[in-house]
Short mmCIF file of C-alpha atoms and ligand atoms in Angstrom, two decimals:
data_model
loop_
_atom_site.label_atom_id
_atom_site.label_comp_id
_atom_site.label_asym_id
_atom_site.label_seq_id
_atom_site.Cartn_x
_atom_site.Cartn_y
_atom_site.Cartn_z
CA UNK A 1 -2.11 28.07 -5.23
CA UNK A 2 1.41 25.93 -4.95
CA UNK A 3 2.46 27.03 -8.24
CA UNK A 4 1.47 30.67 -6.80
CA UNK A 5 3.25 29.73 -3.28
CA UNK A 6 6.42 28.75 -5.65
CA UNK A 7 7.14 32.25 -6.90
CA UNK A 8 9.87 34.85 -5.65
CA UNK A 9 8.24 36.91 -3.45
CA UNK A 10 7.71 40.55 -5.90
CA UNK A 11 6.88 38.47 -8.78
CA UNK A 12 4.21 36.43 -6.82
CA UNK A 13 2.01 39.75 -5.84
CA UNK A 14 2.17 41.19 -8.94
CA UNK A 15 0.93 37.76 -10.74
CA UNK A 16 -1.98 37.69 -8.06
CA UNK A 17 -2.15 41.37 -9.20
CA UNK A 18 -2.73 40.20 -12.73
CA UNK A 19 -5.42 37.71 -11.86
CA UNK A 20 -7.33 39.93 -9.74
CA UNK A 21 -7.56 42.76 -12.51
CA UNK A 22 -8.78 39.95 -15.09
CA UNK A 23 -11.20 38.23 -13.09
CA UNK A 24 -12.70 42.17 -12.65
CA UNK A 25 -12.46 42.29 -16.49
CA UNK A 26 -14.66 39.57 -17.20
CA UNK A 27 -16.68 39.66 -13.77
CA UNK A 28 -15.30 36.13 -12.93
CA UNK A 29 -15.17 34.62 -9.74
CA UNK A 30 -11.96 33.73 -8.12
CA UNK A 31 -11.05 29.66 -7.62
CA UNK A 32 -8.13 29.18 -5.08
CA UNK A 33 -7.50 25.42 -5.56
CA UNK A 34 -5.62 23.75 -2.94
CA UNK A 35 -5.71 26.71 -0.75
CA UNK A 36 -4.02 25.02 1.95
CA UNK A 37 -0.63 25.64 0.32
CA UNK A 38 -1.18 29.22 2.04
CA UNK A 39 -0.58 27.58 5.39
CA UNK A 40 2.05 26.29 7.61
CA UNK A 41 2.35 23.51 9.53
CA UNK A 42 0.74 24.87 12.45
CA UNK A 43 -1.99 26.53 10.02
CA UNK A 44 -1.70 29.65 10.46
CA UNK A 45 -1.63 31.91 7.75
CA UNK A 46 2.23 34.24 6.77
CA UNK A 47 1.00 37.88 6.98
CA UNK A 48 1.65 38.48 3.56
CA UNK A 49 -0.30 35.62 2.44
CA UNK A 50 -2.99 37.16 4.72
CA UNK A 51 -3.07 40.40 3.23
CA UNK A 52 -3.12 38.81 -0.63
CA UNK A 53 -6.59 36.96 0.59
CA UNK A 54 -7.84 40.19 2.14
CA UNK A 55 -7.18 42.12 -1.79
CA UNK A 56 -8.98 39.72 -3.88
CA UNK A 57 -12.51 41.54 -4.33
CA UNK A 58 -15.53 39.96 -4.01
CA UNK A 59 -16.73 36.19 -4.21
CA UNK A 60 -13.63 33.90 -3.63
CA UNK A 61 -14.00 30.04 -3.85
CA UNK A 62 -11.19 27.89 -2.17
CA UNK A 63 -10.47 24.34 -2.33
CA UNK A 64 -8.81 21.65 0.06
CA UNK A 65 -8.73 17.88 0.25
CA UNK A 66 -7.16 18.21 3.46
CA UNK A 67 -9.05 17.57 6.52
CA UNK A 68 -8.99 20.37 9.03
CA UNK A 69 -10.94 23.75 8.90
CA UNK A 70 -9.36 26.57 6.59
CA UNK A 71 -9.60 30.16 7.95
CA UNK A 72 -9.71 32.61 4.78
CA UNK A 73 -10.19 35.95 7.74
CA UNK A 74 -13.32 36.82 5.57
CA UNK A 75 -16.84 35.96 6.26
CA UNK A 76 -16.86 32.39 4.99
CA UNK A 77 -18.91 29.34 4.06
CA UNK A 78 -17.68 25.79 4.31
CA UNK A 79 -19.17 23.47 2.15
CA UNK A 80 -18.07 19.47 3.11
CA UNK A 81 -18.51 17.02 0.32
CA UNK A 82 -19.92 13.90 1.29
CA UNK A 83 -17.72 10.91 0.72
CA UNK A 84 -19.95 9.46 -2.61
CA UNK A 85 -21.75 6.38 -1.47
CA UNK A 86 -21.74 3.25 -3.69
CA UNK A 87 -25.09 3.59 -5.82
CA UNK A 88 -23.37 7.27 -6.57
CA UNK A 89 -20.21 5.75 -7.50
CA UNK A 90 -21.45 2.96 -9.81
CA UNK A 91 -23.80 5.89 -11.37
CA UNK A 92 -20.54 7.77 -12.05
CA UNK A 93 -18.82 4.65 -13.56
CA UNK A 94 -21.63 4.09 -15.67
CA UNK A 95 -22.04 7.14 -16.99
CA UNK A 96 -18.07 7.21 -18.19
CA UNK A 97 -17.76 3.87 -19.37
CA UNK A 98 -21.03 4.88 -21.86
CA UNK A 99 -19.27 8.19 -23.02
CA UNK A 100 -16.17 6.56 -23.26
CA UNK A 101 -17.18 3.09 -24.81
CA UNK A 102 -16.38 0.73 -22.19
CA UNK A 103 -18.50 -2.03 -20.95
CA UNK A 104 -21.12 -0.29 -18.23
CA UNK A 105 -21.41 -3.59 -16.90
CA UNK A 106 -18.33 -3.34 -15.21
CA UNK A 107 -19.66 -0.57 -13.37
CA UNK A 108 -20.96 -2.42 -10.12
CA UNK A 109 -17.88 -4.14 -9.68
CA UNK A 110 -15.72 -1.22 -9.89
CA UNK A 111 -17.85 1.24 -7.89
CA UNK A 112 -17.29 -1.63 -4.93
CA UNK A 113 -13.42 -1.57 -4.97
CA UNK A 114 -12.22 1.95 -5.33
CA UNK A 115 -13.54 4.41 -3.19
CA UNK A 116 -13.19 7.77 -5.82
CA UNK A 117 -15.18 10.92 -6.70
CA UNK A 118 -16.98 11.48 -9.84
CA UNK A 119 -14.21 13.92 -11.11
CA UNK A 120 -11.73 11.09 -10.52
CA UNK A 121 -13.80 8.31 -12.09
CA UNK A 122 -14.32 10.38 -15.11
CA UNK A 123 -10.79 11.22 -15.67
CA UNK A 124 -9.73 7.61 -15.12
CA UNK A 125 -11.99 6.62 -17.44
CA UNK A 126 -10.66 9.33 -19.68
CA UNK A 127 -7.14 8.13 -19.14
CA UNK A 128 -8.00 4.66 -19.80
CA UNK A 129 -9.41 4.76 -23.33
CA UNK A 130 -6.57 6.95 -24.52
CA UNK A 131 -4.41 4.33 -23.54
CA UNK A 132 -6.41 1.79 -24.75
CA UNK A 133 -6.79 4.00 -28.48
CA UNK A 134 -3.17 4.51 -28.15
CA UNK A 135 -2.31 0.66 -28.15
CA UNK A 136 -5.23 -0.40 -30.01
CA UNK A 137 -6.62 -2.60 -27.70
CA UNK A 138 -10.24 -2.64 -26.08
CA UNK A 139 -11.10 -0.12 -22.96
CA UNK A 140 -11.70 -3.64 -20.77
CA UNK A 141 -11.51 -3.98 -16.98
CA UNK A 142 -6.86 -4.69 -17.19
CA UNK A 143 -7.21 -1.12 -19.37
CA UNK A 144 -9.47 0.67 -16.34
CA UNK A 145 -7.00 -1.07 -13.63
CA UNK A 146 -3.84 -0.01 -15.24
CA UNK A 147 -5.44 3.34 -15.47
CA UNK A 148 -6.38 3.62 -11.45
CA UNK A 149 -2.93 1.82 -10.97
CA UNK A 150 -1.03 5.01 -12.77
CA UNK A 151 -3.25 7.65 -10.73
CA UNK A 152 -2.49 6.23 -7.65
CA UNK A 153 1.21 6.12 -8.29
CA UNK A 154 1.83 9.49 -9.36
CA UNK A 155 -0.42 10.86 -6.00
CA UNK A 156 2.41 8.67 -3.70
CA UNK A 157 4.91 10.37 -5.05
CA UNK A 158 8.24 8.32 -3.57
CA UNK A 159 6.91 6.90 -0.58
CA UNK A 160 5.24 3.97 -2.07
CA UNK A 161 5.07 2.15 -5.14
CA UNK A 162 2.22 -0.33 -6.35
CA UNK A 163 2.66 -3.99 -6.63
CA UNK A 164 1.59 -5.27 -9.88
CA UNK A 165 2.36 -9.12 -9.65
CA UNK A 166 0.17 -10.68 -6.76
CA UNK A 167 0.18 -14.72 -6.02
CA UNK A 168 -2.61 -16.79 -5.24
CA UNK A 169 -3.84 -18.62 -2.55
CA UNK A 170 -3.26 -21.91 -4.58
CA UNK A 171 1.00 -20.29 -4.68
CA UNK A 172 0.85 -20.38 -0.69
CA UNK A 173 2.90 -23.19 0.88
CA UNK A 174 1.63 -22.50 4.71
CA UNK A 175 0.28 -24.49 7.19
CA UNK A 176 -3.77 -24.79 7.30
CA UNK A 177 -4.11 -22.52 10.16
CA UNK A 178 -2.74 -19.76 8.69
CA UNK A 179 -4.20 -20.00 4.97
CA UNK A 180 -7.35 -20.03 7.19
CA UNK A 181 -6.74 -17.37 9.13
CA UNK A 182 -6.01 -15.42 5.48
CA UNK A 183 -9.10 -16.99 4.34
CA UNK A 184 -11.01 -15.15 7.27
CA UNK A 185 -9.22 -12.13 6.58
CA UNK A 186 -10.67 -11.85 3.18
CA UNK A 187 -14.11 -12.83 4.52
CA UNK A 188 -14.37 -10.24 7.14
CA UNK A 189 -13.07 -7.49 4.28
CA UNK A 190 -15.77 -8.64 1.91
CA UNK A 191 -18.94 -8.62 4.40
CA UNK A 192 -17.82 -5.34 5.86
CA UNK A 193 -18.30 -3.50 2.78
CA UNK A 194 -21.72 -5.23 2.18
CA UNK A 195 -23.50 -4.59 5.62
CA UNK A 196 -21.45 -1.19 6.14
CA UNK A 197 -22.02 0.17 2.37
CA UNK A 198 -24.91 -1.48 1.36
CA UNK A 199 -26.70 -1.70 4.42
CA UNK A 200 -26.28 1.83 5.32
CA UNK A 201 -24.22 1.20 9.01
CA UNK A 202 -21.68 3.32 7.94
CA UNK A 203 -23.58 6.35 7.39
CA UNK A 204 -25.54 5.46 10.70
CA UNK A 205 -23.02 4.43 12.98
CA UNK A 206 -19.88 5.73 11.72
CA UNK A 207 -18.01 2.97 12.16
CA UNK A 208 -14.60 2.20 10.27
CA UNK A 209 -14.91 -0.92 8.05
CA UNK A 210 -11.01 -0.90 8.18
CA UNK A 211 -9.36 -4.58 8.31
CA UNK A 212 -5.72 -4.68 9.99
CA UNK A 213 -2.87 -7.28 9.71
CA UNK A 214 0.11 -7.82 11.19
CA UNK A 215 2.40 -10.48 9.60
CA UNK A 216 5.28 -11.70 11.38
CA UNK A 217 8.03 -14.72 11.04
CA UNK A 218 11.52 -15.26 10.18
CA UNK A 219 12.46 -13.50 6.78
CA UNK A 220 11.30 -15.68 3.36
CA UNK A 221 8.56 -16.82 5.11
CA UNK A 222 6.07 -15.58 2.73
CA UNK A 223 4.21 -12.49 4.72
CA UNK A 224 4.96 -9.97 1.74
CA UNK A 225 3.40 -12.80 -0.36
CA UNK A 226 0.53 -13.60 1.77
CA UNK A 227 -0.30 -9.91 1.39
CA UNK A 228 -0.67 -9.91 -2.16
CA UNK A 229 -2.44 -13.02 -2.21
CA UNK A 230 -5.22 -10.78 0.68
CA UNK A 231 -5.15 -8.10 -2.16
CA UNK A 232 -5.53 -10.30 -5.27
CA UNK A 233 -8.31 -12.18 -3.89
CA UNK A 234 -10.40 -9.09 -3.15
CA UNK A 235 -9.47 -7.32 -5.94
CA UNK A 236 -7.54 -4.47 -4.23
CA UNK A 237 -4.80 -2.06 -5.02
CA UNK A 238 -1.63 -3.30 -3.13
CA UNK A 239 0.78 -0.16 -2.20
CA UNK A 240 3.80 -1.21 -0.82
CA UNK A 241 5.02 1.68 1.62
CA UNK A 242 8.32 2.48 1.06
CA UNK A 243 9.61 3.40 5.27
CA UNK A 244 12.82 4.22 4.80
CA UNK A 245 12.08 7.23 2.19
CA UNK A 246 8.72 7.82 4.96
CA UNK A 247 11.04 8.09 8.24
CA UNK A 248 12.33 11.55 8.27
CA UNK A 249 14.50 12.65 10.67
CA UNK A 250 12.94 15.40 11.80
CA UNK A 251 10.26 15.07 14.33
CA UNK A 252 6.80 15.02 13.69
CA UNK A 253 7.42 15.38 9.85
CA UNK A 254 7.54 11.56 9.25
CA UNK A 255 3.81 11.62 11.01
CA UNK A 256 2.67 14.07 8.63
CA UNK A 257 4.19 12.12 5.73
CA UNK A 258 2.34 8.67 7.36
CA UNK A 259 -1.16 10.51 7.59
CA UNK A 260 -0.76 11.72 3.96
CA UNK A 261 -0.31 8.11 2.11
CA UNK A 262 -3.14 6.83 4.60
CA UNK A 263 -5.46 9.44 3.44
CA UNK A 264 -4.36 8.52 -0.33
CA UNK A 265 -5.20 5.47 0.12
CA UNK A 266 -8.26 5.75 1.77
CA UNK A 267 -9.15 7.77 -1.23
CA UNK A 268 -7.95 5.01 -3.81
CA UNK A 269 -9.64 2.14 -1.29
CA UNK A 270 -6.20 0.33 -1.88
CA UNK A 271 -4.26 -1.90 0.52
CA UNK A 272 -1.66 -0.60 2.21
CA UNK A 273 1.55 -2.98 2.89
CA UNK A 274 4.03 -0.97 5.44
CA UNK A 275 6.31 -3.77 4.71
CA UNK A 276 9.58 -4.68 6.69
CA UNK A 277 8.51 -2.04 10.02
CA UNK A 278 11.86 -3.93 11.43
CA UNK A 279 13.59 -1.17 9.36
CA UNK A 280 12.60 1.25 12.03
CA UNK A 281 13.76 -0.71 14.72
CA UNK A 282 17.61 -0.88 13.68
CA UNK A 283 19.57 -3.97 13.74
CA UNK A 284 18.42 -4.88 17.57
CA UNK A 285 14.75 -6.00 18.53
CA UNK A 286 15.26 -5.02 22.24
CA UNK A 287 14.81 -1.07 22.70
CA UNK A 288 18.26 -0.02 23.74
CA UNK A 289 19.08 3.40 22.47
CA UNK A 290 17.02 6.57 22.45
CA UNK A 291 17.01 6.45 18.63
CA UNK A 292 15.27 2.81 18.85
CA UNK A 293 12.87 3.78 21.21
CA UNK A 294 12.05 6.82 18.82
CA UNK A 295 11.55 4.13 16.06
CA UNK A 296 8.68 2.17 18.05
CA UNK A 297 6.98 5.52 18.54
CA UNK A 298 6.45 5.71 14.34
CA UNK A 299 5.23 2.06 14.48
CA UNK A 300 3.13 2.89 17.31
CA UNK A 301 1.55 5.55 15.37
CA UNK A 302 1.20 3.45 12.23
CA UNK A 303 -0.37 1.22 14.19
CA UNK A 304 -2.95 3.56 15.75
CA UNK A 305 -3.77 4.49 12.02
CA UNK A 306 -4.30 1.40 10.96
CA UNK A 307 -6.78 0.98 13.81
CA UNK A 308 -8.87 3.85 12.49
CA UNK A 309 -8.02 3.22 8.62
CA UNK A 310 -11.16 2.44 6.57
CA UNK A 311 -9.58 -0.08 4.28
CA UNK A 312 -7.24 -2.80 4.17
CA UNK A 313 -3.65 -3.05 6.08
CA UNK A 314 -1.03 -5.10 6.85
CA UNK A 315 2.18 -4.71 8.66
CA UNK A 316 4.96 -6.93 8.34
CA UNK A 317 7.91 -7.30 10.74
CA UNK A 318 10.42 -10.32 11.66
CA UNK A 319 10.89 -8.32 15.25
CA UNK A 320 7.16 -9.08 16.60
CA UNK A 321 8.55 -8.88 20.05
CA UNK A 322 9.82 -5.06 19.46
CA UNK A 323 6.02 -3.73 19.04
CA UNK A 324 3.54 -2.73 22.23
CA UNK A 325 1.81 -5.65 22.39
CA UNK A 326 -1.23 -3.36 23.86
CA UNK A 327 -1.28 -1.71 20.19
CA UNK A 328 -0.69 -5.22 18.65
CA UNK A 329 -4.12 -6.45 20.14
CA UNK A 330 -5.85 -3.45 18.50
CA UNK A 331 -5.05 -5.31 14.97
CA UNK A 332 -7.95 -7.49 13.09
CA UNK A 333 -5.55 -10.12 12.62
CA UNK A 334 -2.05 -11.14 13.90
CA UNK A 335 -0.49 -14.39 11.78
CA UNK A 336 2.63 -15.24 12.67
CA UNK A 337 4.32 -17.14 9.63
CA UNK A 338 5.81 -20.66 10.86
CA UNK A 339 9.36 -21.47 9.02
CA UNK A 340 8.69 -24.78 7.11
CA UNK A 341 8.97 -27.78 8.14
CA UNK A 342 10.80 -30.80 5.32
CA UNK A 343 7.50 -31.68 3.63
CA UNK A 344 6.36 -27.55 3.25
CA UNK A 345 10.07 -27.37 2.13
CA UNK A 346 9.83 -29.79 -0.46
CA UNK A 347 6.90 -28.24 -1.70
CA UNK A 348 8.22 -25.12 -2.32
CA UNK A 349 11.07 -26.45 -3.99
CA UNK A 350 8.80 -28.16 -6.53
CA UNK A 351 6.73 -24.96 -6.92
CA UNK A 352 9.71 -22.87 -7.17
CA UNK A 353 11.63 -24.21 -9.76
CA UNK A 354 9.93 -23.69 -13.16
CA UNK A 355 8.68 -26.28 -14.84
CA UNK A 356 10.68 -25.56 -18.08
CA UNK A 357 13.76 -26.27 -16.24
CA UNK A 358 13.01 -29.89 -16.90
CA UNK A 359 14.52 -31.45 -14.03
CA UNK A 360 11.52 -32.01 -11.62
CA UNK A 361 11.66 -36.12 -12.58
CA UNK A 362 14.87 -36.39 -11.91
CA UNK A 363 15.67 -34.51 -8.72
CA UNK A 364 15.29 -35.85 -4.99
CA UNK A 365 13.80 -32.65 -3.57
CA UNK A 366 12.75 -34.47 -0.15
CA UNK A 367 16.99 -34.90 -0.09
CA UNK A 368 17.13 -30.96 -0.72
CA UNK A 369 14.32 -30.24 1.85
CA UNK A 370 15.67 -32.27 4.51
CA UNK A 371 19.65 -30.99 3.90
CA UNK A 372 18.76 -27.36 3.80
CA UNK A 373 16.37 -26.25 6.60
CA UNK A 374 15.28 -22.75 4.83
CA UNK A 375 12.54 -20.51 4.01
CA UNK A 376 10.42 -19.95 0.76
CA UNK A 377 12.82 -16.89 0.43
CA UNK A 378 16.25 -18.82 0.44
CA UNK A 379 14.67 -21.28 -1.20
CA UNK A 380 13.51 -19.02 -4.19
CA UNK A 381 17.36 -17.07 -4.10
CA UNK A 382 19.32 -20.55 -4.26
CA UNK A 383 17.18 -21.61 -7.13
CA UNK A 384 17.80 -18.25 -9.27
CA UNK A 385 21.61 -19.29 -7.83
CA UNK A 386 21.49 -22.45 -9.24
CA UNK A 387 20.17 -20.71 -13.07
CA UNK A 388 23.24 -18.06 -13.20
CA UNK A 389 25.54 -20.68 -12.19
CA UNK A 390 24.10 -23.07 -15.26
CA UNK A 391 23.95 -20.34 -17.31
CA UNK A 392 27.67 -18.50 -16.37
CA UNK A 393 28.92 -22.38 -17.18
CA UNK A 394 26.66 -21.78 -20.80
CA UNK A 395 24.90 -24.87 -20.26
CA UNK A 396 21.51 -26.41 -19.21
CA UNK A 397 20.53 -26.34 -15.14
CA UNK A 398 21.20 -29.73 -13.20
CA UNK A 399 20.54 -31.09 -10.43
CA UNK A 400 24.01 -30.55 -8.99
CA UNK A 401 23.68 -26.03 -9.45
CA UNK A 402 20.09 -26.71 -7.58
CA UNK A 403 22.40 -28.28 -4.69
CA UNK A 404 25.65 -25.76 -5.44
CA UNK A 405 23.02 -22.66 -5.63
CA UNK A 406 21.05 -23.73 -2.12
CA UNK A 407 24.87 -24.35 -0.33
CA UNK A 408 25.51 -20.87 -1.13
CA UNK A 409 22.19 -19.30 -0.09
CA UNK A 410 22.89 -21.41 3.48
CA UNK A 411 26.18 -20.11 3.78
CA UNK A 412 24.96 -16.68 3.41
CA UNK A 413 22.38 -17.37 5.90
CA UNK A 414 25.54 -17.61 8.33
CA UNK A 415 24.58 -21.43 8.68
CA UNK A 416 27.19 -23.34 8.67
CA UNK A 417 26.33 -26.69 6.43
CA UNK A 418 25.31 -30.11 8.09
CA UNK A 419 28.09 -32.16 7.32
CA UNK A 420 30.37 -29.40 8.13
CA UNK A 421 28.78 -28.63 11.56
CA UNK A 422 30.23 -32.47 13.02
N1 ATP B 501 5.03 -19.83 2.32
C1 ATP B 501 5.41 -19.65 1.05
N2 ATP B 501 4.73 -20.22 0.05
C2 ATP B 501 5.11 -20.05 -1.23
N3 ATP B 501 6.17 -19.32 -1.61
C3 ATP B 501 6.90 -18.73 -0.65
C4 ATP B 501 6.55 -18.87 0.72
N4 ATP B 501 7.44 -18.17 1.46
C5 ATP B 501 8.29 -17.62 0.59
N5 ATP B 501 7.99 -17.96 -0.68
C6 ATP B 501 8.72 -17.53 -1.88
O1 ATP B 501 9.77 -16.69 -1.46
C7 ATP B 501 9.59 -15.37 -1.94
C8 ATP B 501 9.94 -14.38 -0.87
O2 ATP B 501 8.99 -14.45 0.18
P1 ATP B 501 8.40 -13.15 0.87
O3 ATP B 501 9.03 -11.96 0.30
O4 ATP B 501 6.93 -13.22 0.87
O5 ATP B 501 8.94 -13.38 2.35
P2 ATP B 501 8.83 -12.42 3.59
O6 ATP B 501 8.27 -13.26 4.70
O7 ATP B 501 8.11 -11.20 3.22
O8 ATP B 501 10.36 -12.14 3.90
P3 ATP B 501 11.06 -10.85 4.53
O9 ATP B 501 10.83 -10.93 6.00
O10 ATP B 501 12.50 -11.07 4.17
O11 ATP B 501 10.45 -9.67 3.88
C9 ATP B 501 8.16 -15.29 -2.37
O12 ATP B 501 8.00 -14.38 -3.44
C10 ATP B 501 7.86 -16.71 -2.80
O13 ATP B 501 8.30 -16.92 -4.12
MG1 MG B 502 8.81 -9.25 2.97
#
């Protein structure tokens, strides 16, 4: 039907013309997929749309994943199809993985973590061993996760991209609180899923088994990381949402563009990440301006989603003051990310710099972490500083780029250096 939709006017009734008179040729019943292209916004049918659907003869079957009823004007039946339930789903992956060689043992794990029809299962599956034929390597789990990966990318479109490289929890330099707040973050994902899935309480009760974040701190402080450490360790799909191309400027369409990657997901079972929400607040955290006001009603709205959203979310801001702190109480979990203190700084220094650098016996990073009071973030830019200065200079890194690279990182910060500041 949106390829249909596409077409000039004339040349789009005498195509449906076409298809009518061969579907009578062969006595064939008529499939309108994704019927809702028909509609506008309000959903309400174009007359001329209305009066193609009232010349197709017969039996017509028409297809939508959206959510809402879809009025055909002709006597109609709606059929709903169930959301497949996990012994369905690891039946599906089973079956797949035998027709398509994999390993069916696999099948338990994967029918757990992505929440996907049959007919997506099987063509992921599909998509998967091609690959793997194509390269010559085995149809394992990285083949079947690069494959889901790909699917859920192209249905995002621009809006959001998927993070391949996640971090660990043993990467995190944070103070015990929070890793343990993470830690209970992952828990309460993980037993969800088992009493709601397994246990039937979703069916019964209908409640959401979403999870909700919000991260806040200074920026470098590690919230984007912490997030895909959350995703790693439970195996999920991180989708980074992408607000700038999201925000539209016309009203109400940046909702409908919002509801659309959270019903994606919710179809993938991936995490969302709406990362950086300051960008919809503008430079200022207080609400001065209409526009800014405007802003906190998208966040707002994200935030009400993410209430209701039946997987994982996170939303990370450095303006925690800017949201409703009514709608921040209706998040799971609100960490605020501490900026690091000497020791922490020290650490992340060591971490940071790779170990082929070859300097970590020689350097005095509790001098570095005690000069420079700055976040994981600055910390990570002044040590790729440090490399292009070494390397612009064609020689190996020393200690002295580590110190040159982290002075320009604090200038840039619009600190003014210690010694300086007398
Ligand atoms: N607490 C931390 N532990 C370990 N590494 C960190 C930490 N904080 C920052 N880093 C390093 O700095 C990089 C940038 O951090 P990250 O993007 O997670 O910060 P952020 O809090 O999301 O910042 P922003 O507010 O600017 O988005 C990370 O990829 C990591 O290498
Ligand atoms: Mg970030």
């Amino acid at each position: 039907v949106p390829a249909l939709v596409a077409l000039e006017r004339r040349s789009r009734a005498s195509v449906l013309a076409n298809i009518v008179a061969a579907a009578r040729l062969r006595d064939a019943v008529i499939l309108l997929a994704e019927v809702d292209a028909l509609y506008d916004d309000r959903g309400e049918l174009a007359s001329d749309h209305r009066d193609a659907l009232a010349s197709i003869p017969g039996v017509v079957i028409a297809t939508t994943s959206g959510r809402g009823h879809v009025e055909l004007h002709r006597p109609q039946l709606s059929i709903t199809m169930p959301r497949m339930e996990l012994v369905d789903r690891d039946r599906a992956w089973t079956f797949a993985l035998q027709h398509h060689g994999g390993q069916p043992t696999d099948a338990a794990e994967l029918a757990g973590r992505y929440v996907i029809g049959p007919g997506a299962i099987a063509e992921v599956v599909g998509e998967a061993q091609r690959y793997a034929a194509a390269a010559g390597t085995p149809l394992d789990r990285d083949a079947l996760e690069a494959s889901v990966g790909r699917r859920l990318t192209v249905r995002l479109g621009t809006y959001g991209t998927v993070v391949h490289r996640k971090a660990l929890f043993s990467e995190l330099v944070l103070p015990d609180d929070v890793v343990d707040t993470l830690h209970d973050m992952v828990a309460m994902v993980r037993e969800r899923t088992k009493i709601l899935e397994q246990w039937g309480y979703q069916r019964h009760l209908g409640i959401s088994r979403g999870v909700s974040g919000l991260f806040s701190g200074e920026p470098g402080t590690g919230k984007t990381m912490a997030a895909s450490v959350v995703a790693s360790e439970l195996g999920l799909e991180l989708v980074r949402i992408d607000l700038s191309a999201v925000v539209s400027k016309y009203v109400g369409e940046t909702e409908k563009n919002l509801g659309k990657i959270f019903d994606e997901a919710q179809d993938a079972h991936a995490m969302l990440l709406f990362d950086e929400a300051d960008s919809l607040f503008g430079k200022r955290t207080e609400l001065k301006s209409a526009q800014d006001r405007f802003a906190n009603l998208e966040v707002n709205y994200i935030l009400q989603r993410m209430e209701t959203f039946d997987g994982v979310s996170v939303l990370t801001t450095n303006a925690e003051a800017a949201i409703d702190p009514a709608l921040q109480r209706r998040l799971n979990f609100r960490i605020r990310f501490p900026e690091p203190e000497p020791d922490e700084r020290e650490q992340l220094w060591r971490r940071l710099l790779p170990p082929q650098a070859g300097l970590h016996e020689a350097l005095d990073f509790a001098a570095l972490a005690d000069k420079f009071d700055m976040t994981g973030g600055y910390i990570k830019n002044a040590v790729v500083r440090a490399a292009v200065i070494a390397a612009r200079a064609g020689r190996a890194l020393t200690a002295d780029d580590l110190w040159a690279g982290a002075h320009h990182e604090y200038v840039e910060m619009g600190k003014v250096m210690p010694q300086l500041a007398r």
